[in-house]
mmCIF file of C-alpha atoms in Angstrom:
data_model
loop_
_atom_site.group_PDB
_atom_site.id
_atom_site.type_symbol
_atom_site.label_atom_id
_atom_site.label_comp_id
_atom_site.label_asym_id
_atom_site.label_seq_id
_atom_site.Cartn_x
_atom_site.Cartn_y
_atom_site.Cartn_z
ATOM 1 C CA MET A 1 91.605 115.882 114.169
ATOM 2 C CA SER A 2 95.234 114.810 114.123
ATOM 3 C CA ARG A 3 96.418 114.267 117.672
ATOM 4 C CA ILE A 4 99.963 113.406 116.600
ATOM 5 C CA GLY A 5 100.224 116.599 114.564
ATOM 6 C CA LEU A 6 99.366 118.731 117.583
ATOM 7 C CA LYS A 7 102.245 117.408 119.720
ATOM 8 C CA VAL A 8 105.174 119.771 120.209
ATOM 9 C CA ILE A 9 108.569 118.633 118.912
ATOM 10 C CA LYS A 10 111.455 119.331 121.283
ATOM 11 C CA VAL A 11 114.734 120.095 119.521
ATOM 12 C CA PRO A 12 117.684 118.814 121.600
ATOM 13 C CA ALA A 13 120.918 120.756 121.967
ATOM 14 C CA GLY A 14 123.349 120.116 119.118
ATOM 15 C CA VAL A 15 120.613 119.646 116.493
ATOM 16 C CA GLU A 16 119.997 122.363 113.923
ATOM 17 C CA VAL A 17 116.663 122.584 112.026
ATOM 18 C CA LYS A 18 116.526 124.821 108.916
ATOM 19 C CA LEU A 19 113.527 125.533 106.702
ATOM 20 C CA GLU A 20 114.418 126.511 103.120
ATOM 21 C CA GLY A 21 111.317 126.780 100.947
ATOM 22 C CA ASP A 22 109.516 123.456 101.360
ATOM 23 C CA LEU A 23 112.621 121.490 102.437
ATOM 24 C CA ILE A 24 113.456 121.000 106.116
ATOM 25 C CA THR A 25 117.104 120.149 106.812
ATOM 26 C CA VAL A 26 117.975 118.574 110.165
ATOM 27 C CA LYS A 27 121.690 118.456 111.076
ATOM 28 C CA GLY A 28 123.000 116.651 114.116
ATOM 29 C CA PRO A 29 125.984 114.698 115.399
ATOM 30 C CA LYS A 30 124.839 111.427 113.752
ATOM 31 C CA GLY A 31 124.003 112.810 110.294
ATOM 32 C CA THR A 32 121.794 115.029 108.167
ATOM 33 C CA ASN A 33 118.157 114.282 107.315
ATOM 34 C CA HIS A 34 115.790 116.012 104.919
ATOM 35 C CA VAL A 35 111.993 116.250 105.168
ATOM 36 C CA THR A 36 109.761 117.766 102.477
ATOM 37 C CA LEU A 37 107.030 120.049 103.794
ATOM 38 C CA PRO A 38 103.688 119.374 102.051
ATOM 39 C CA LEU A 39 101.293 122.040 100.818
ATOM 40 C CA HIS A 40 99.214 123.802 103.520
ATOM 41 C CA ILE A 41 101.528 122.657 106.348
ATOM 42 C CA THR A 42 103.679 125.242 108.129
ATOM 43 C CA LEU A 43 106.275 125.220 110.900
ATOM 44 C CA ASP A 44 106.249 127.545 113.903
ATOM 45 C CA GLN A 45 109.688 127.901 115.514
ATOM 46 C CA SER A 46 108.815 130.933 117.653
ATOM 47 C CA HIS A 47 109.743 129.219 120.939
ATOM 48 C CA GLU A 48 113.388 128.351 121.517
ATOM 49 C CA GLY A 49 113.958 124.602 121.229
ATOM 50 C CA GLU A 50 110.367 123.796 120.192
ATOM 51 C CA ILE A 51 108.679 123.282 116.827
ATOM 52 C CA HIS A 52 104.924 123.359 116.241
ATOM 53 C CA VAL A 53 103.603 121.799 113.006
ATOM 54 C CA LYS A 54 100.460 123.661 111.901
ATOM 55 C CA ARG A 55 97.971 123.241 109.075
ATOM 56 C CA ASP A 56 96.278 126.001 107.073
ATOM 57 C CA ASN A 57 92.855 124.399 106.524
ATOM 58 C CA GLU A 58 90.646 121.494 107.595
ATOM 59 C CA LEU A 59 90.591 119.495 104.355
ATOM 60 C CA LYS A 60 90.977 115.722 104.709
ATOM 61 C CA GLN A 61 94.269 115.620 102.759
ATOM 62 C CA THR A 62 95.731 118.415 104.886
ATOM 63 C CA LYS A 63 94.713 116.674 108.116
ATOM 64 C CA GLN A 64 96.368 113.465 106.919
ATOM 65 C CA SER A 65 99.566 115.291 105.970
ATOM 66 C CA HIS A 66 99.626 117.099 109.317
ATOM 67 C CA GLY A 67 100.333 114.044 111.509
ATOM 68 C CA THR A 68 102.570 112.408 108.913
ATOM 69 C CA THR A 69 104.745 115.510 108.561
ATOM 70 C CA ARG A 70 105.099 115.867 112.328
ATOM 71 C CA ALA A 71 106.102 112.187 112.669
ATOM 72 C CA LEU A 72 108.635 112.412 109.819
ATOM 73 C CA LEU A 73 110.167 115.583 111.281
ATOM 74 C CA HIS A 74 110.356 114.042 114.770
ATOM 75 C CA ASN A 75 112.040 110.903 113.372
ATOM 76 C CA ALA A 76 114.530 113.087 111.467
ATOM 77 C CA ILE A 77 115.420 114.975 114.662
ATOM 78 C CA VAL A 78 115.766 111.800 116.754
ATOM 79 C CA GLY A 79 117.859 110.158 114.005
ATOM 80 C CA ALA A 80 120.201 113.129 113.698
ATOM 81 C CA HIS A 81 120.636 113.332 117.479
ATOM 82 C CA GLU A 82 120.601 109.698 118.727
ATOM 83 C CA GLY A 83 120.258 107.455 115.674
ATOM 84 C CA PHE A 84 118.256 104.239 115.328
ATOM 85 C CA THR A 85 119.256 100.629 116.029
ATOM 86 C CA ILE A 86 117.667 97.314 115.044
ATOM 87 C CA ARG A 87 119.146 94.022 116.238
ATOM 88 C CA LEU A 88 118.648 90.741 114.370
ATOM 89 C CA GLN A 89 119.322 87.189 115.532
ATOM 90 C CA ILE A 90 120.162 84.255 113.276
ATOM 91 C CA VAL A 91 118.810 80.952 114.598
ATOM 92 C CA GLY A 92 119.707 77.601 113.039
ATOM 93 C CA ILE A 93 122.537 75.088 112.866
ATOM 94 C CA GLY A 94 125.132 76.269 110.357
ATOM 95 C CA TYR A 95 123.425 79.640 109.854
ATOM 96 C CA ARG A 96 125.762 82.609 110.163
ATOM 97 C CA ALA A 97 126.547 86.141 109.058
ATOM 98 C CA ILE A 98 129.953 87.366 107.902
ATOM 99 C CA GLN A 99 130.964 91.021 107.531
ATOM 100 C CA GLU A 100 132.296 91.903 104.061
ATOM 101 C CA GLY A 101 133.245 95.573 104.072
ATOM 102 C CA GLU A 102 130.005 97.511 104.542
ATOM 103 C CA SER A 103 127.883 94.555 103.398
ATOM 104 C CA VAL A 104 126.961 91.342 105.153
ATOM 105 C CA ARG A 105 127.137 87.826 103.706
ATOM 106 C CA LEU A 106 124.439 85.481 104.999
ATOM 107 C CA GLU A 107 124.839 81.720 104.925
ATOM 108 C CA VAL A 108 121.399 80.472 105.911
ATOM 109 C CA GLY A 109 120.884 77.075 104.330
ATOM 110 C CA TYR A 110 120.828 77.964 100.640
ATOM 111 C CA SER A 111 123.267 76.545 98.083
ATOM 112 C CA HIS A 112 124.742 80.022 97.690
ATOM 113 C CA PRO A 113 125.558 82.837 100.141
ATOM 114 C CA THR A 114 123.420 85.981 100.001
ATOM 115 C CA VAL A 115 125.076 89.413 100.191
ATOM 116 C CA ILE A 116 123.042 92.361 101.510
ATOM 117 C CA ALA A 117 124.330 95.930 101.142
ATOM 118 C CA PRO A 118 122.986 98.644 103.482
ATOM 119 C CA CYS A 119 120.710 101.422 102.243
ATOM 120 C CA VAL A 120 122.061 104.991 102.284
ATOM 121 C CA GLY A 121 121.821 106.220 105.874
ATOM 122 C CA ALA A 122 122.270 102.779 107.464
ATOM 123 C CA LYS A 123 125.245 100.711 108.577
ATOM 124 C CA ILE A 124 125.465 96.948 109.148
ATOM 125 C CA THR A 125 127.645 95.473 111.898
ATOM 126 C CA VAL A 126 128.102 91.774 112.680
ATOM 127 C CA GLU A 127 128.687 91.375 116.449
ATOM 128 C CA ASN A 128 129.125 87.613 116.206
ATOM 129 C CA PRO A 129 128.043 85.048 113.581
ATOM 130 C CA ASN A 130 124.508 84.938 115.015
ATOM 131 C CA ASN A 131 123.869 88.627 115.783
ATOM 132 C CA VAL A 132 123.591 91.450 113.243
ATOM 133 C CA VAL A 133 123.054 95.101 114.200
ATOM 134 C CA VAL A 134 121.720 97.716 111.779
ATOM 135 C CA THR A 135 122.288 101.332 112.869
ATOM 136 C CA GLY A 136 121.897 104.697 111.211
ATOM 137 C CA TYR A 137 120.456 108.182 111.260
ATOM 138 C CA ASP A 138 117.596 107.531 108.790
ATOM 139 C CA LYS A 139 114.766 105.495 110.332
ATOM 140 C CA GLN A 140 113.390 104.381 106.966
ATOM 141 C CA ALA A 141 116.810 103.212 105.727
ATOM 142 C CA VAL A 142 117.548 101.317 108.958
ATOM 143 C CA GLY A 143 114.167 99.575 108.868
ATOM 144 C CA GLN A 144 114.447 98.745 105.166
ATOM 145 C CA THR A 145 117.950 97.293 105.562
ATOM 146 C CA ALA A 146 116.830 95.175 108.520
ATOM 147 C CA ALA A 147 113.785 93.979 106.549
ATOM 148 C CA LEU A 148 116.013 92.990 103.607
ATOM 149 C CA ILE A 149 118.238 90.939 105.919
ATOM 150 C CA ARG A 150 115.249 89.286 107.622
ATOM 151 C CA GLY A 151 113.629 88.589 104.255
ATOM 152 C CA VAL A 152 116.489 86.299 103.195
ATOM 153 C CA ARG A 153 115.265 83.564 105.591
ATOM 154 C CA ARG A 154 112.179 84.517 107.577
ATOM 155 C CA PRO A 155 111.671 82.567 110.809
ATOM 156 C CA GLU A 156 109.514 79.476 110.462
ATOM 157 C CA PRO A 157 107.021 78.428 113.172
ATOM 158 C CA TYR A 158 107.950 74.726 113.605
ATOM 159 C CA LYS A 159 111.612 74.831 114.622
ATOM 160 C CA GLY A 160 112.018 78.612 114.897
ATOM 161 C CA LYS A 161 114.912 78.665 112.426
ATOM 162 C CA GLY A 162 115.634 81.784 110.410
ATOM 163 C CA ILE A 163 116.494 85.445 110.879
ATOM 164 C CA LYS A 164 114.365 87.334 113.399
ATOM 165 C CA TYR A 165 114.329 90.670 115.155
ATOM 166 C CA SER A 166 115.802 90.327 118.652
ATOM 167 C CA ASP A 167 112.545 91.399 120.316
ATOM 168 C CA GLU A 168 110.336 89.327 117.975
ATOM 169 C CA VAL A 169 108.416 86.407 119.460
ATOM 170 C CA ILE A 170 107.950 83.425 117.136
ATOM 171 C CA ILE A 171 104.692 81.635 117.889
ATOM 172 C CA ARG A 172 105.563 77.976 117.658
ATOM 173 C CA LYS A 173 103.323 75.299 116.126
ATOM 174 C CA GLU A 174 103.396 71.607 116.839
ATOM 175 C CA GLY A 175 103.956 69.221 113.978
ATOM 176 C CA LYS A 176 101.489 66.708 112.550
ATOM 177 C CA ARG A 177 102.695 63.760 114.597
ATOM 178 C CA ALA A 178 102.631 65.641 117.889
ATOM 179 C CA GLY A 179 98.993 66.601 117.414
ATOM 180 C CA ALA A 180 97.802 63.202 116.135
ATOM 181 C CA LYS A 181 95.418 61.161 118.303
ATOM 182 C CA LYS A 182 96.607 57.789 119.489
#
């Protein structure tokens, strides 16, 4: 049984949820998100400010879609109301990020700079040369944009250099000489 699918979704004030056929449109102050409703999944909006996601049968595929649909709809509502934010840190001598319009140029030890453009629904902001913030109303787009930036130079375990999420902990390793017996 899907426990996530059974949770009630609270719709905050200022967010409008519309069901048109199998497409759910969520409008809020931060933006507009769309969620596709799978087969055998229905929405119950009988209570004011609450949405119940229900399934029609107990087939395995329907049970799997139940929790996924509820999570996607909840993320769409939170994104339209509050938005999502991921912070990245650039660690390393000479490593930096430079804002170029909507894109960001990363100089992280390669012979050429790398330019990353944000996905639709995300926005990149460079606070200072070592901190990049990705914000937006679409959770998938924000996460994908942050992953693209981090993928340019992933953090390495010996010196900790690279691009990392601000809350990420890099487990450090000692080098060969430090671990050698005398």
